[in-house]
Structures are given as structure tokens and as C-alpha cells.
Coordinates of C-alpha atoms in Angstrom, one line a residue:
M1 CA -75.3 116.2 45.4
S2 CA -78.3 117.8 47.1
D3 CA -79.5 121.4 46.8
D4 CA -78.5 122.2 50.4
T5 CA -74.8 121.4 49.7
P6 CA -72.8 124.5 50.6
S7 CA -72.3 126.5 47.4
T8 CA -68.8 126.9 46.1
V9 CA -67.4 127.2 42.5
G10 CA -66.7 123.5 42.7
T11 CA -70.2 122.5 43.7
R12 CA -71.8 124.8 41.2
L13 CA -69.5 123.5 38.5
A14 CA -70.4 119.9 39.3
R15 CA -74.1 120.8 39.1
A16 CA -73.7 122.6 35.8
R17 CA -71.6 119.8 34.4
K18 CA -74.2 117.1 35.4
R19 CA -77.1 119.2 34.0
R20 CA -75.4 119.0 30.6
G21 CA -74.8 115.3 30.9
L22 CA -71.1 115.5 31.0
T23 CA -68.6 113.5 33.0
Q24 CA -65.4 115.0 34.3
I25 CA -63.6 113.4 31.4
G26 CA -66.1 114.9 29.0
L27 CA -65.6 118.3 30.4
A28 CA -61.9 118.0 30.3
E29 CA -62.1 117.2 26.6
R30 CA -63.9 120.5 26.0
A31 CA -61.8 122.6 28.4
T32 CA -58.1 123.2 28.7
Y33 CA -57.8 121.4 32.1
S34 CA -57.3 117.8 33.0
R35 CA -59.9 115.5 34.6
S36 CA -57.9 115.4 37.8
H37 CA -57.8 119.2 38.0
I38 CA -61.6 119.5 37.4
A39 CA -62.1 116.8 40.1
G40 CA -59.8 118.7 42.5
V41 CA -61.8 121.9 42.1
E42 CA -65.1 120.2 42.5
A43 CA -63.9 118.4 45.6
G44 CA -62.4 121.6 47.1
R45 CA -58.8 120.4 46.8
K46 CA -57.8 123.0 44.2
V47 CA -58.4 126.7 44.0
A48 CA -60.8 127.7 41.2
T49 CA -58.7 130.4 39.6
P50 CA -60.1 133.0 37.2
A51 CA -58.5 131.3 34.2
F52 CA -60.0 127.9 35.3
V53 CA -63.5 129.4 35.7
A54 CA -63.3 131.1 32.3
S55 CA -62.3 127.9 30.6
V56 CA -64.9 125.6 32.1
A57 CA -67.7 128.2 31.8
A58 CA -66.9 128.5 28.1
A59 CA -66.9 124.8 27.7
L60 CA -70.2 124.5 29.5
N61 CA -71.7 127.5 27.7
V62 CA -72.6 129.3 30.9
D63 CA -71.9 132.8 32.2
P64 CA -68.8 132.7 34.5
A65 CA -71.0 134.6 37.0
E66 CA -73.2 131.4 37.3
L67 CA -70.2 129.4 38.5
Y68 CA -69.0 132.2 40.8
G69 CA -72.5 132.5 42.3
Q70 CA -72.8 136.2 41.3
P71 CA -74.4 138.5 42.0
Y72 CA -73.6 137.8 45.6
Q73 CA -76.2 138.4 48.2
A74 CA -75.8 140.7 51.2
H75 CA -75.6 138.2 54.1
G76 CA -76.8 140.9 56.4
R77 CA -74.5 143.6 54.9
D78 CA -75.5 146.9 53.5
D79 CA -76.8 145.8 50.1
R80 CA -77.8 149.2 48.5
L81 CA -75.5 148.3 45.6
H82 CA -77.9 145.9 44.0
A83 CA -80.7 148.4 44.3
V84 CA -78.7 150.7 42.0
I85 CA -78.8 148.3 39.0
P86 CA -82.4 149.1 37.8
E87 CA -81.5 152.8 37.9
L88 CA -78.4 152.1 35.8
R89 CA -80.5 150.0 33.4
R90 CA -82.8 153.0 32.9
A91 CA -79.8 155.1 31.9
I92 CA -79.0 152.3 29.3
A93 CA -82.6 152.2 28.0
L94 CA -82.7 155.9 27.5
G95 CA -79.8 155.5 25.1
D96 CA -79.9 158.0 22.2
V97 CA -83.0 160.0 23.4
G98 CA -81.9 161.4 26.7
P99 CA -84.0 161.7 29.9
D100 CA -87.0 163.9 30.6
L101 CA -85.7 165.6 33.7
R102 CA -88.0 166.2 36.7
G103 CA -86.8 169.6 37.9
S104 CA -83.6 171.4 36.9
S105 CA -80.1 170.0 36.5
R106 CA -77.0 171.0 38.3
S107 CA -74.3 172.9 36.2
L108 CA -71.7 171.0 34.3
D109 CA -69.0 172.3 36.7
V110 CA -70.9 170.8 39.6
L111 CA -71.5 167.5 37.7
A112 CA -67.8 167.4 36.7
A113 CA -66.9 167.6 40.4
E114 CA -69.5 165.0 41.2
T115 CA -68.1 162.6 38.6
A116 CA -64.6 163.1 40.1
T117 CA -66.1 162.3 43.6
V118 CA -67.6 159.1 42.3
R119 CA -64.3 158.0 40.9
R120 CA -62.6 158.9 44.2
L121 CA -65.1 156.9 46.1
L122 CA -64.5 153.9 43.8
N123 CA -60.8 154.3 44.3
D124 CA -61.4 154.3 48.0
A125 CA -63.4 151.1 47.7
K126 CA -66.6 152.9 49.0
L127 CA -68.8 151.1 46.5
S128 CA -72.2 151.8 48.0
K129 CA -71.5 155.5 48.3
A130 CA -70.3 155.6 44.7
G131 CA -73.3 153.6 43.5
T132 CA -75.9 155.8 45.1
R133 CA -74.5 158.9 43.4
L134 CA -74.1 157.5 39.9
P135 CA -77.7 157.4 38.6
S136 CA -78.5 161.1 39.1
V137 CA -75.1 162.0 37.7
L138 CA -75.8 159.9 34.6
E139 CA -79.3 161.3 34.2
E140 CA -78.2 164.9 34.4
L141 CA -75.2 164.6 32.2
S142 CA -77.3 162.7 29.6
W143 CA -79.7 165.6 29.7
W144 CA -76.9 168.1 29.1
A145 CA -75.3 166.1 26.3
H146 CA -78.6 165.5 24.4
D147 CA -80.0 169.0 25.0
G148 CA -77.1 171.1 23.8
D149 CA -74.8 168.5 22.1
D150 CA -71.9 170.0 24.1
P151 CA -68.6 168.1 23.7
R152 CA -67.7 168.7 27.3
A153 CA -71.0 167.2 28.4
W154 CA -70.4 164.1 26.2
G155 CA -67.0 163.7 27.7
L156 CA -68.2 163.9 31.2
L157 CA -71.0 161.5 30.4
S158 CA -68.5 159.1 28.9
R159 CA -66.5 159.2 32.1
A160 CA -69.5 158.6 34.3
L161 CA -70.7 155.7 32.1
Y162 CA -67.2 154.1 32.4
L163 CA -67.5 154.3 36.2
A164 CA -71.0 152.7 36.1
A165 CA -69.7 149.9 33.8
S166 CA -66.8 149.3 36.2
L167 CA -69.2 149.0 39.1
T168 CA -71.6 146.6 37.4
R169 CA -68.7 144.4 36.3
R170 CA -67.4 144.1 39.8
L171 CA -70.9 143.0 41.0
G172 CA -71.1 140.3 38.3
Y173 CA -73.6 142.0 35.9
S174 CA -71.5 141.5 32.8
G175 CA -74.5 142.2 30.4
D176 CA -75.1 145.5 32.0
C177 CA -71.5 146.3 31.9
L178 CA -71.3 145.7 28.2
A179 CA -74.4 147.8 27.5
L180 CA -73.0 150.7 29.5
L181 CA -69.7 150.4 27.6
E182 CA -71.6 150.7 24.3
R183 CA -73.1 154.0 25.5
E184 CA -69.7 155.0 26.9
A185 CA -68.0 154.5 23.6
A186 CA -70.7 156.4 21.7
A187 CA -70.4 159.4 24.2
A188 CA -66.6 159.4 23.9
R189 CA -66.8 159.7 20.1
R190 CA -68.8 162.9 20.6
S191 CA -66.5 164.4 23.2
G192 CA -63.7 165.8 21.0
E193 CA -61.2 163.9 23.1
P194 CA -59.7 161.3 20.8
N195 CA -58.0 159.2 23.5
L196 CA -61.1 159.1 25.8
R197 CA -62.7 156.4 23.6
L198 CA -59.7 154.1 24.1
L199 CA -60.6 153.6 27.8
E200 CA -63.6 151.4 26.8
P201 CA -61.3 148.5 25.7
L202 CA -59.9 148.4 29.3
L203 CA -63.2 147.1 30.7
R204 CA -64.3 145.2 27.6
A205 CA -61.1 143.2 27.6
L206 CA -61.8 142.1 31.2
V207 CA -65.2 140.9 30.2
L208 CA -63.8 139.0 27.2
T209 CA -61.1 137.4 29.4
G210 CA -63.8 136.2 31.8
M211 CA -65.4 134.6 28.8
N212 CA -62.2 132.7 28.0
Q213 CA -61.4 135.1 25.1
S214 CA -58.0 136.3 26.2
L215 CA -56.4 136.5 22.8
P216 CA -59.3 138.6 21.3
A217 CA -59.0 140.8 24.4
L218 CA -55.3 141.3 23.7
R219 CA -56.0 142.1 20.0
L220 CA -58.5 144.7 21.2
L221 CA -56.0 146.3 23.6
D222 CA -53.2 146.2 21.0
R223 CA -55.5 148.0 18.5
A224 CA -56.4 150.6 21.0
S225 CA -52.7 151.1 22.0
A226 CA -51.8 151.7 18.3
E227 CA -54.5 154.3 18.1
V228 CA -53.4 156.5 21.0
V229 CA -52.9 160.1 19.8
T230 CA -49.5 161.1 21.1
G231 CA -48.6 164.6 22.1
R232 CA -51.7 165.0 24.2
P233 CA -51.7 165.3 28.0
D234 CA -53.7 162.0 28.3
A235 CA -51.5 159.9 26.0
G236 CA -49.2 158.5 28.5
E237 CA -52.0 157.6 30.9
V238 CA -54.0 155.8 28.3
Q239 CA -51.0 154.0 26.8
G240 CA -49.8 152.9 30.3
A241 CA -53.3 151.7 31.4
L242 CA -53.7 149.7 28.2
G243 CA -50.2 148.1 28.7
L244 CA -50.8 147.1 32.3
R245 CA -54.1 145.5 31.5
S246 CA -52.5 143.7 28.5
A247 CA -49.7 142.3 30.8
V248 CA -52.1 140.7 33.2
I249 CA -54.4 139.3 30.4
A250 CA -51.4 137.9 28.5
A251 CA -50.3 136.2 31.7
R252 CA -53.7 134.7 32.2
A253 CA -53.4 133.4 28.6
G254 CA -50.1 131.7 29.7
D255 CA -47.9 133.8 27.5
A256 CA -45.1 134.8 29.9
T257 CA -42.8 136.5 27.3
R258 CA -45.6 138.7 26.0
A259 CA -46.8 139.5 29.5
W260 CA -43.4 140.6 30.8
D261 CA -42.8 142.6 27.6
Y262 CA -46.0 144.6 28.1
H263 CA -45.1 145.1 31.8
G264 CA -41.6 146.1 31.0
R265 CA -42.6 148.7 28.4
V266 CA -44.9 150.4 30.8
T267 CA -42.4 150.3 33.6
D268 CA -39.8 151.9 31.3
M269 CA -42.3 154.6 30.2
I270 CA -43.0 155.5 33.9
H271 CA -39.3 155.7 34.8
A272 CA -38.6 157.8 31.7
A273 CA -41.5 160.2 32.3
G274 CA -41.0 160.5 36.1
Q275 CA -44.7 161.1 36.5
V276 CA -47.5 160.3 34.1
T277 CA -50.3 162.9 34.0
A278 CA -53.6 161.5 35.3
V279 CA -56.4 163.1 33.2
Y280 CA -58.9 160.3 33.5
G281 CA -57.9 158.9 36.9
Q282 CA -56.1 155.8 35.6
E283 CA -53.3 154.8 38.0
V284 CA -50.2 154.7 35.9
T285 CA -47.5 154.9 38.6
A286 CA -44.4 153.0 39.7
A287 CA -46.4 151.6 42.6
N288 CA -49.2 150.3 40.5
A289 CA -46.8 148.9 38.0
A290 CA -45.1 147.0 40.9
V291 CA -48.3 145.4 42.1
H292 CA -49.2 144.6 38.5
G293 CA -45.9 142.7 38.3
A294 CA -46.9 140.6 41.2
A295 CA -50.3 140.0 39.5
V296 CA -48.6 138.9 36.3
A297 CA -46.6 136.3 38.3
V298 CA -49.8 135.1 40.0
E299 CA -51.6 134.6 36.7
L300 CA -48.6 132.8 35.3
G301 CA -48.8 130.4 38.2
D302 CA -45.3 131.4 39.4
M303 CA -46.2 131.9 43.1
D304 CA -42.5 132.1 44.2
E305 CA -42.0 135.0 41.9
A306 CA -45.2 136.6 43.1
V307 CA -44.1 136.3 46.7
R308 CA -40.7 137.7 45.9
R309 CA -42.2 140.7 44.1
D310 CA -44.6 141.2 47.0
E311 CA -41.8 141.3 49.5
R312 CA -39.9 143.9 47.4
I313 CA -43.0 146.1 47.1
G314 CA -43.2 146.9 50.8
E315 CA -45.6 149.0 52.9
R316 CA -44.3 152.4 51.6
T317 CA -45.2 151.5 48.0
L318 CA -48.5 150.0 48.9
S319 CA -49.5 153.1 50.9
A320 CA -49.1 155.2 47.8
L321 CA -51.8 153.2 46.0
P322 CA -55.6 153.9 46.1
L323 CA -57.3 151.6 48.6
E324 CA -59.1 149.7 45.8
R325 CA -55.8 148.9 44.1
R326 CA -54.1 147.9 47.3
T327 CA -57.1 145.6 48.3
H328 CA -56.9 144.0 44.9
H329 CA -53.2 143.2 45.5
E330 CA -54.0 141.8 49.0
I331 CA -56.6 139.4 47.4
D332 CA -54.2 138.4 44.7
M333 CA -51.5 137.6 47.3
A334 CA -54.0 135.7 49.4
R335 CA -54.7 133.5 46.3
A336 CA -51.0 133.1 45.6
L337 CA -50.3 132.1 49.2
T338 CA -53.2 129.7 49.2
E339 CA -52.0 128.0 46.1
A340 CA -48.5 127.8 47.7
G341 CA -50.0 126.1 50.7
A342 CA -49.3 129.0 53.1
Y343 CA -52.8 129.0 54.5
D344 CA -52.3 131.1 57.6
R345 CA -50.5 133.8 55.7
A346 CA -53.2 133.8 53.1
L347 CA -55.9 134.2 55.8
R348 CA -54.0 137.2 57.2
R349 CA -53.8 138.9 53.8
L350 CA -57.5 138.3 53.1
S351 CA -58.5 139.5 56.6
F352 CA -56.4 142.6 56.1
A353 CA -58.2 143.3 52.8
E354 CA -61.6 142.9 54.5
R355 CA -60.8 145.2 57.3
N356 CA -59.7 148.0 54.9
A357 CA -62.3 147.4 52.2
P358 CA -65.1 145.1 53.4
L359 CA -67.6 145.6 50.6
M360 CA -65.0 145.2 47.9
T361 CA -63.7 142.0 49.5
H362 CA -67.2 140.6 50.0
Y363 CA -68.1 141.1 46.3
H364 CA -64.8 139.9 44.9
P365 CA -65.0 136.5 43.3
T366 CA -61.4 135.6 44.0
A367 CA -62.0 136.4 47.7
H368 CA -64.9 134.0 47.7
T369 CA -62.9 131.2 46.1
V370 CA -60.0 131.6 48.4
V371 CA -62.1 131.6 51.5
A372 CA -64.0 128.6 50.3
H373 CA -60.7 126.8 49.7
L374 CA -59.3 127.7 53.0
V375 CA -62.4 126.2 54.6
D376 CA -62.2 123.0 52.5
V377 CA -58.6 122.2 53.4
R378 CA -59.0 122.6 57.2
R379 CA -60.2 119.7 59.3
T380 CA -61.2 122.2 62.0
L381 CA -61.8 125.9 61.4
P382 CA -59.9 128.5 63.3
E383 CA -62.3 131.1 64.7
P384 CA -61.0 134.0 62.4
L385 CA -61.6 131.9 59.3
R386 CA -65.0 130.8 60.5
R387 CA -66.1 134.4 61.0
L388 CA -64.5 135.5 57.7
H389 CA -66.4 132.7 55.9
A390 CA -69.7 133.8 57.5
R391 CA -69.2 137.4 56.4
V392 CA -68.0 136.7 52.9
V393 CA -69.8 133.5 51.8
G394 CA -72.6 133.5 54.3

């Protein structure tokens, strides 16, 4: 395999495997997948699912981002996002000392509004706009927090750090994400908001799952769920967000009973409450629970159930979701339809995702693997797929 072979998860996996002197059989003995499955991914006949990538990356002792090819390059797109990373690393490095501000800071009220704007931009899948605003928000909030030790400033800093960690994880910078989460947890402990610190496990669990550590991730989420302080306005939101994350991770671990139990408990809670108060911007709604149900089915490999749930969701439910969440669902369904062999329908779903949230789609590893697989299984490429591949994979 030469270095000019088009890069996919399969080709990168084959290279990493050979560098370690392993045959496909040798890798299968270390991972939880058969030799034929590994051969199928390397040859482009099988989709490289997140669970597969996590398993073989752990077996090869490499970062999953290496197999995905992250961080993805711009391919002619607006790539201001990567330029933000050094600025976020400066926020990490300042750590416990706080910044030396050049000039004056905006007020906490203005910074609270700015933090809410960044969250809204991320929910709208406007990643570049969110990323360019984050560094100054972090710097100024860090100054406020360290200068006056104000619990409100620590709480706002915690929220902003969570948003920064979420962005870096999406771009494939797992190490930066974990470092930001360490700072987020420390800030949350000084905020006077006991449930705020329980948001950190939501992102840490995703990083752990990508490292093929789904069971420790579930223990982390279960522990956080048990520590939710009830009777507070944010309790239902935090409990629900932890439960939905647990459902998908349990499904990826192959535990259907546990996954549907988590999902059912959150669904029941939402129905009983009527409306869950959103203090931190977590989406604990009937619509989000519905798309999480489809995601659980996809992770369990039950594509028929995923399609049935998708059909029941309908446009009205999807329109109630933030664009980021809806786009994630479209990418999930593109993967499900691809694995079911419905390639034309998968292409339509992925194309819809890209039209509505181009940067999010271009930077999503599942979108990359689905596009690559759709190309691999075609003898001739339809023009829409050829153009999508050029934009997403390059």
C-alpha cells in the first residue's frame, strides 16, 4: 500500500496494523472483531463504525483520531476553527493563575450574554463563529474569577470551558478536550452550583468511549447521576442529559437492556414533567429523546428499528430540535441506511445534513466514514456523491 493511496479509516488502519507487525488475524486476537470484519473495513466493504474504530485503536494503542485522520484539513473551506486551538491552549496553560488582561474586561452581565451566544452558535452548528468568540470570553471570565473569586464568575467560566471542550472534541483534539474539562470541573466546584460540576462527565464519557472504555464511561455517568442534588431548577436537566448519554454509550457497549432502560427512564421523566427547565442549555426534550432512541438502535446494530423510529419521528419533531442535534441525527441515519445497503437514501440524508450544517458535517468522523464507504461500494460515482466526497474528504 503506497503513501498516495486515498486515505480512509480502512487504509489508515492497514498502515497502523502493519507498522506494528500485526496480521489481520493478530489484530483480531487483540480486538473484539473478527479477521473477516477487519479485512472488510480495510478493503472498504464494511463501514468503520465508532465502536469498531474504538476497539481497533485500543488494540493498536493509537489515538482513534489517528485512524479517523483527524484533525481534518479544510480542503478549501473556511478553516478558522483550527486557528482557535492555540488560543484555547493558552487558556489551559494559564490554569490556576489567571490572565494578565491587556485593557479592561467586559462586565459579567455582558460575558454571561456572550457565553449564551456561543452556546447558541454551537447549537446552530455555526462552529467557526462560536470558536472565534470563545478565547476572549474565556480570558475575561478567567480574569473575573481569579481577581474577585466571585462564584458567579466561576460558574460562567465553567460553562464557557465546557463549550470549548465540546468544540475541541468535535475537531478531534481529545487531549485538549480533557485538559479543558479538568479546568471546567475545577471552576464548577467554586461556582456554588452543585449540579454544574456533573456536566463534565457528559463529555469525559464520550472521550472514554472513543478509547474503547464504555463500561468505565457508564460508571462515571452512573456516579454523576447518583450525585444530582434534587429539588433544584437544574436537577431534571442534568439527570436527563446524563441518562440520554448513558443510553447511547450502553448501546455502543452492546448492552441493549441497559440502553433501553436508561432511555425509558428519561422518556418517562420528560413525559411526567411536561417540560424540563433548561438552565445550562442541555436539550432534555421529547424530540431529543426521540432521536436518541434512533441513535440507540443504530449503535445496537438494529438498523430496522432505527429506520422505524426515524419514520415515527417526522419533520415536525425534527424541526423542534437545534440544528446541531438534527444534523447529528441525519448523519446517524445516513450511517444506518448505508449499513442496511440503502445507499441512495443514505446519500440523500448526508447531503441534507451538509446543506444545513456544512462545517459540522465536514468535521464529523461518521460523515467521513459513510462518504468513503459510499464511494467504495460504487463502480461509478453519481455526480452528487463525487461532489460530496470532494467537499468532505477532499
